Amino acid sequence: MRHTRLRPVAALAAGTLFGFGLALSGMLDPVRVQGFLDVFGAWDPSLAFVLGGAVAVAMAGMASIRRMSRPLLADRFHWPVNTRIDAPLVVGSAIFGLGWGLGGFCPGPAMASLSLGLTPTLAFVAFMLAGMVAHDRFLLGRLS
Amino acid sequence: MTSYLVSLLGGALIGLSCVILLMLNGRIAGVSGIVGKVVQGIDVWTNAAFVAGLLLGPVVYFAAFHHWPTVTVTASLPLIMLAGLLVGFGSRMGSGCTSGHGVMGLARLSPRSIAAVLTFLASGIAAVALLRGAFL
């Protein structure tokens, strides 16, 4: 295995940049997130700029990544294997979106705002982890 | 207007983070997937390091601007708990969240991710409309 010890360092750097980007963009604020989803009410389009900026930079990066034979610190790129638009994808995404709208948090901002030490965020993350474990224990076990 | 530019810049840094993780480690920066791997004990050091970085991000923000980013939670605690459960369960079942599908998936023009994003945007909009009492 190549550069095994450097991979956590790269992950820490990427995670820090991600968390800082979330803080800067306003994504940590559930009110802003819900404002973005409130298209029938007082719509706040600012999060479209977050997504737009992120996708634009990621797309530009993808252009160079596609020319690389392998990543710098690993043997291969881990691309998602499933390419079918199947029922778990659609049902799961619908359930995810429901929670996203009700709470105003998705996993990235929820994790990042843990460092502010707010009770609602701690509760959200605890139940998010419980939801993940519940899925893996009960649903994944039955399907596979 | 300025807030839109700041949002755009913040988004660009998120995109850059995704590019760095893929270019160096060959991994898609999907937060639900990475958190899930820590829980499952897969490649723990690398995945936990990314999560530690996520928590460090707002601390760097505080060091730079001398105030914490705004986090205004209006939902009641039981609603927050329900929302957490749905987000955790749904992101695992749908193989991704706003980062994996929303940023990297869209950047790769993955049809699966485009379907996921359209679905969670629609149900997110429905959830907020429900909260605002649009269906009452």
Coordinates of C-alpha atoms in Angstrom, one line a residue:
Chain A
M1 CA 0.0 0.0 0.0
R2 CA 1.4 3.4 -1.0
H3 CA 1.7 6.3 1.4
T4 CA -0.7 4.8 4.0
R5 CA 0.5 7.2 6.7
L6 CA -0.1 10.3 4.7
R7 CA -3.7 9.5 3.8
P8 CA -5.1 10.6 7.3
V9 CA -3.1 13.8 6.9
A10 CA -4.7 14.5 3.5
A11 CA -8.1 13.6 4.9
L12 CA -7.6 16.0 7.8
A13 CA -6.6 18.9 5.5
A14 CA -9.6 18.2 3.2
G15 CA -12.0 17.9 6.1
T16 CA -10.7 21.2 7.6
L17 CA -11.2 23.0 4.3
F18 CA -14.6 21.5 3.9
G19 CA -15.6 22.5 7.5
F20 CA -14.3 26.0 7.0
G21 CA -16.1 26.3 3.6
L22 CA -19.3 25.2 5.3
A23 CA -18.8 27.9 8.0
L24 CA -18.0 30.6 5.6
S25 CA -20.8 29.8 3.2
G26 CA -23.6 30.0 5.8
M27 CA -24.4 26.3 5.4
L28 CA -24.1 25.7 9.1
D29 CA -27.2 27.7 9.8
P30 CA -30.4 25.6 9.6
V31 CA -32.5 28.8 9.1
R32 CA -30.5 29.6 5.9
V33 CA -30.9 26.0 4.7
Q34 CA -34.6 26.0 5.4
G35 CA -34.9 29.4 3.7
F36 CA -33.3 27.9 0.6
L37 CA -35.9 25.1 0.7
D38 CA -38.7 27.5 1.3
V39 CA -39.5 28.1 -2.4
F40 CA -43.2 28.7 -1.7
G41 CA -42.4 31.3 1.0
A42 CA -39.6 33.7 1.8
W43 CA -37.0 32.0 -0.6
D44 CA -33.4 32.6 0.3
P45 CA -31.3 31.7 -2.8
S46 CA -27.9 32.0 -1.2
L47 CA -27.3 28.3 -0.8
A48 CA -27.7 27.9 -4.6
F49 CA -24.4 29.9 -4.7
V50 CA -22.8 27.5 -2.3
L51 CA -23.7 24.5 -4.4
G52 CA -22.9 26.3 -7.6
G53 CA -19.4 27.3 -6.4
A54 CA -18.7 23.8 -5.0
V55 CA -19.9 22.0 -8.2
A56 CA -18.0 24.4 -10.5
V57 CA -14.7 23.9 -8.7
A58 CA -15.3 20.1 -8.4
M59 CA -16.0 19.9 -12.1
A60 CA -12.8 21.8 -13.0
G61 CA -10.9 19.4 -10.7
M62 CA -12.6 16.4 -12.3
A63 CA -11.1 17.4 -15.6
S64 CA -7.5 17.0 -14.3
I65 CA -8.4 13.9 -12.2
R66 CA -9.7 12.1 -15.2
R67 CA -6.3 12.4 -16.7
M68 CA -4.6 10.8 -13.7
S69 CA -4.0 7.0 -13.8
R70 CA -4.3 6.8 -10.0
P71 CA -4.5 9.2 -7.0
L72 CA -1.3 10.5 -5.5
L73 CA -1.5 8.6 -2.2
A74 CA -3.5 5.5 -3.1
D75 CA -3.5 2.6 -5.6
R76 CA -6.7 3.5 -7.3
F77 CA -9.8 5.8 -7.5
H78 CA -12.8 4.4 -5.6
W79 CA -15.6 5.3 -7.9
P80 CA -19.2 4.3 -6.9
V81 CA -19.9 0.9 -8.3
N82 CA -23.7 1.1 -8.6
T83 CA -24.9 3.1 -11.6
R84 CA -28.6 2.1 -11.6
I85 CA -31.3 4.5 -10.5
D86 CA -33.0 2.0 -8.2
A87 CA -35.7 2.1 -5.5
P88 CA -33.3 2.4 -2.5
L89 CA -31.6 5.4 -4.1
V90 CA -34.9 7.2 -4.7
V91 CA -36.7 6.2 -1.4
G92 CA -33.6 6.8 0.6
S93 CA -33.0 10.2 -0.9
A94 CA -36.7 11.1 -0.3
I95 CA -36.3 10.2 3.4
F96 CA -33.0 12.1 3.6
G97 CA -34.6 15.2 2.1
L98 CA -37.5 15.0 4.5
G99 CA -35.1 15.0 7.5
W100 CA -33.0 17.7 5.9
G101 CA -36.0 20.0 5.5
L102 CA -37.4 19.3 9.0
G103 CA -34.2 19.9 10.8
G104 CA -32.3 22.2 8.5
F105 CA -29.2 20.0 8.9
C106 CA -27.5 17.6 6.5
P107 CA -24.5 15.4 7.7
G108 CA -21.6 17.8 6.8
P109 CA -23.0 20.9 8.6
A110 CA -24.3 18.8 11.5
M111 CA -20.8 17.3 12.1
A112 CA -19.0 20.6 11.6
S113 CA -21.3 22.5 14.0
L114 CA -20.6 20.0 16.7
S115 CA -17.6 22.2 17.6
L116 CA -20.0 24.9 18.7
G117 CA -21.3 22.5 21.4
L118 CA -25.0 23.3 21.0
T119 CA -27.5 20.7 22.4
P120 CA -29.7 20.5 19.3
T121 CA -26.7 19.7 17.1
L122 CA -25.5 17.0 19.5
A123 CA -29.0 15.5 19.6
F124 CA -29.2 15.6 15.8
V125 CA -25.9 13.9 15.3
A126 CA -26.6 11.2 17.9
F127 CA -29.9 10.4 16.2
M128 CA -28.3 10.6 12.7
L129 CA -25.8 8.0 13.8
A130 CA -28.6 5.9 15.2
G131 CA -30.4 6.2 11.9
M132 CA -27.3 5.0 10.0
V133 CA -26.8 2.0 12.3
A134 CA -30.5 1.2 12.1
H135 CA -30.3 1.1 8.4
D136 CA -27.2 -1.0 8.3
R137 CA -28.4 -3.5 10.9
F138 CA -32.0 -4.0 9.9
L139 CA -32.4 -3.1 6.2
L140 CA -29.0 -3.9 4.7
G141 CA -28.9 -7.3 6.5
R142 CA -32.3 -8.2 4.9
L143 CA -31.5 -7.0 1.4
S144 CA -28.1 -8.7 1.0
Chain B
M1 CA -25.2 40.7 -2.6
T2 CA -22.0 40.4 -0.6
S3 CA -23.5 37.4 1.3
Y4 CA -24.0 35.7 -2.1
L5 CA -20.3 36.2 -3.0
V6 CA -19.2 34.8 0.4
S7 CA -21.5 31.8 -0.1
L8 CA -20.0 31.3 -3.6
L9 CA -16.4 31.5 -2.1
G10 CA -17.4 29.1 0.7
G11 CA -18.8 26.7 -1.8
A12 CA -15.7 26.9 -3.9
L13 CA -13.6 25.9 -0.9
I14 CA -15.9 22.9 -0.3
G15 CA -15.4 22.0 -4.0
L16 CA -11.7 22.3 -3.6
S17 CA -11.8 20.1 -0.5
C18 CA -13.6 17.4 -2.6
V19 CA -11.0 17.7 -5.4
I20 CA -8.1 17.4 -2.8
L21 CA -9.6 14.2 -1.2
L22 CA -10.2 12.6 -4.6
M23 CA -6.8 13.6 -6.1
L24 CA -4.8 12.5 -3.0
N25 CA -6.7 9.6 -1.5
G26 CA -8.9 8.5 -4.4
R27 CA -12.0 8.9 -2.3
I28 CA -15.3 10.7 -3.0
A29 CA -15.9 13.4 -0.3
G30 CA -19.4 12.3 0.9
V31 CA -19.8 13.2 4.5
S32 CA -22.5 10.6 5.2
G33 CA -20.3 7.8 3.7
I34 CA -17.3 9.0 5.6
V35 CA -19.2 9.2 8.9
G36 CA -20.7 5.8 8.2
K37 CA -17.3 4.3 7.6
V38 CA -16.1 5.6 11.0
V39 CA -19.2 3.9 12.6
Q40 CA -18.5 0.7 10.8
G41 CA -14.8 0.7 11.6
I42 CA -13.7 0.8 8.0
D43 CA -10.3 2.6 7.4
V44 CA -11.0 4.4 10.7
W45 CA -7.9 6.7 10.9
T46 CA -8.4 8.3 7.5
N47 CA -12.1 8.7 7.8
A48 CA -11.9 9.9 11.4
A49 CA -9.3 12.4 10.4
F50 CA -11.7 13.9 7.8
V51 CA -14.4 14.2 10.4
A52 CA -11.9 15.8 12.9
G53 CA -11.1 18.3 10.1
L54 CA -14.9 19.0 9.6
L55 CA -15.0 20.0 13.3
L56 CA -11.8 22.0 13.1
G57 CA -13.2 24.0 10.2
P58 CA -15.4 26.3 12.3
V59 CA -12.6 26.6 14.8
V60 CA -10.4 28.0 12.0
Y61 CA -13.3 30.3 11.1
F62 CA -13.4 31.5 14.7
A63 CA -9.6 32.1 14.7
A64 CA -9.9 34.1 11.5
F65 CA -13.0 36.2 12.1
H66 CA -13.2 36.2 16.0
H67 CA -16.8 35.1 16.0
W68 CA -18.5 31.7 15.6
P69 CA -20.6 31.0 12.5
T70 CA -24.3 31.5 13.0
V71 CA -26.3 28.3 13.9
T72 CA -30.0 29.1 14.5
V73 CA -32.0 26.1 15.4
T74 CA -35.8 26.8 15.5
A75 CA -37.0 23.2 15.5
S76 CA -38.0 21.6 18.8
L77 CA -35.8 18.9 20.3
P78 CA -38.2 16.0 19.4
L79 CA -38.4 17.3 15.8
I80 CA -34.6 17.6 15.6
M81 CA -34.2 14.0 16.8
L82 CA -36.7 12.8 14.2
A83 CA -34.9 14.8 11.5
G84 CA -31.6 13.3 12.6
L85 CA -33.0 9.7 12.3
L86 CA -34.4 10.4 8.9
V87 CA -31.2 12.0 7.6
G88 CA -29.0 9.2 9.0
F89 CA -31.3 6.4 7.7
G90 CA -32.0 8.1 4.3
S91 CA -28.4 9.0 3.5
R92 CA -27.3 5.3 4.0
M93 CA -30.3 3.9 2.0
G94 CA -29.8 6.5 -0.8
S95 CA -26.0 6.0 -0.8
G96 CA -25.2 9.6 -0.2
C97 CA -26.1 13.1 0.9
T98 CA -25.7 16.7 -0.1
S99 CA -21.9 16.3 -0.5
G100 CA -21.5 13.0 -2.1
H101 CA -24.4 13.2 -4.5
G102 CA -24.8 17.0 -4.4
V103 CA -21.3 18.1 -5.0
M104 CA -19.2 15.2 -6.4
G105 CA -22.1 13.4 -8.0
L106 CA -23.2 16.5 -9.9
A107 CA -19.6 17.3 -10.8
R108 CA -19.2 13.8 -12.3
L109 CA -22.6 14.2 -14.1
S110 CA -23.6 10.9 -12.5
P111 CA -27.3 10.1 -13.5
R112 CA -27.7 8.4 -10.1
S113 CA -26.6 11.4 -8.2
I114 CA -28.7 13.8 -10.4
A115 CA -31.8 11.6 -9.5
A116 CA -30.8 11.6 -5.8
V117 CA -30.4 15.4 -5.7
L118 CA -33.7 16.1 -7.5
T119 CA -35.4 13.7 -5.1
F120 CA -34.0 15.2 -1.9
L121 CA -34.5 18.7 -3.1
A122 CA -38.1 17.9 -3.8
S123 CA -38.7 16.2 -0.4
G124 CA -36.8 18.9 1.4
I125 CA -39.0 21.6 -0.2
A126 CA -42.0 19.5 0.8
A127 CA -40.8 19.2 4.4
V128 CA -40.3 23.0 4.8
A129 CA -43.7 23.7 3.1
L130 CA -45.2 21.2 5.7
L131 CA -43.5 23.1 8.5
R132 CA -44.7 26.4 7.2
G133 CA -48.2 25.0 7.1
A134 CA -48.6 25.3 3.3
F135 CA -50.6 22.0 3.2
L136 CA -53.0 22.9 6.1

